Amino acid sequence: MDNSSIKLLMLAVVQEQDLDTATHALSQLHLPVVFLSSAGGFLGRRNATLLIGLRAGTEESASRFWKHPADSVLNT
């Protein structure tokens, strides 16, 4: 995968129990993703901040993923 063509960086915070599902689905969309573990202030739950690299033209598929994550996971 050529990461040199990444133009934008998307940040997303997910609950830790959803991390594997989210990273797998983003990988299926061929979007490079790195995560940082964090502890949230809301109810003290553990979270992960995802850093998602976006190449030119992939903004729409990444945006669609977050609007309808269940559909994205099922269709990959």
Coordinates of C-alpha atoms in Angstrom, one line a residue:
M1 CA 0.0 0.0 0.0
D2 CA 1.4 3.4 -1.0
N3 CA 0.9 5.8 1.9
S4 CA 2.8 8.6 0.1
S5 CA -0.5 9.7 -1.6
I6 CA -2.3 10.4 1.6
K7 CA -3.8 13.9 1.4
L8 CA -6.0 14.2 4.5
L9 CA -6.1 12.8 8.1
M10 CA -9.4 11.9 9.7
L11 CA -9.7 11.5 13.4
A12 CA -12.3 9.4 15.1
V13 CA -12.9 8.3 18.7
V14 CA -14.5 4.9 19.2
Q15 CA -15.1 2.8 22.3
E16 CA -12.5 0.2 22.9
Q17 CA -14.9 -2.7 22.4
D18 CA -15.6 -1.4 18.8
L19 CA -11.9 -0.9 17.9
D20 CA -11.3 -4.3 16.2
T21 CA -14.5 -4.0 14.1
A22 CA -13.7 -0.4 13.1
T23 CA -10.1 -1.0 12.1
H24 CA -11.0 -4.2 10.2
A25 CA -13.8 -2.4 8.2
L26 CA -11.5 0.5 7.4
S27 CA -8.8 -1.9 6.3
Q28 CA -11.3 -3.6 4.0
L29 CA -11.9 -0.1 2.5
H30 CA -8.1 0.1 1.9
L31 CA -7.9 3.1 4.3
P32 CA -4.7 3.1 6.4
V33 CA -5.5 3.4 10.1
V34 CA -3.5 3.7 13.3
F35 CA -5.0 3.9 16.8
L36 CA -4.0 5.5 20.1
S37 CA -5.6 4.1 23.3
S38 CA -7.1 6.7 25.6
A39 CA -9.4 6.9 28.6
G40 CA -12.5 9.0 28.2
G41 CA -14.1 11.3 30.7
F42 CA -17.6 10.1 29.8
L43 CA -18.3 7.4 32.3
G44 CA -14.6 6.7 32.6
R45 CA -14.8 4.3 29.6
R46 CA -11.7 3.3 27.6
N47 CA -11.6 4.7 24.1
A48 CA -9.4 4.7 21.1
T49 CA -8.6 7.6 18.8
L50 CA -8.3 6.4 15.2
L51 CA -6.0 8.3 12.8
I52 CA -7.2 7.5 9.3
G53 CA -5.3 8.4 6.2
L54 CA -7.3 9.6 3.3
R55 CA -6.1 9.6 -0.3
A56 CA -7.7 12.0 -2.8
G57 CA -11.1 10.7 -3.7
T58 CA -11.6 8.5 -0.6
E59 CA -13.2 11.2 1.5
E60 CA -16.7 10.1 0.5
S61 CA -16.3 6.4 1.3
A62 CA -14.8 7.3 4.7
S63 CA -17.6 9.7 5.4
R64 CA -20.2 7.1 4.4
F65 CA -18.5 4.6 6.7
W66 CA -19.1 6.8 9.8
K67 CA -22.7 7.6 8.8
H68 CA -23.7 4.0 8.3
P69 CA -21.0 1.8 9.9
A70 CA -23.1 -1.4 10.1
D71 CA -23.8 -1.2 6.3
S72 CA -20.1 -0.7 5.6
V73 CA -19.0 -3.7 7.7
L74 CA -21.6 -5.9 6.1
N75 CA -20.8 -4.9 2.6
T76 CA -17.0 -5.3 2.8

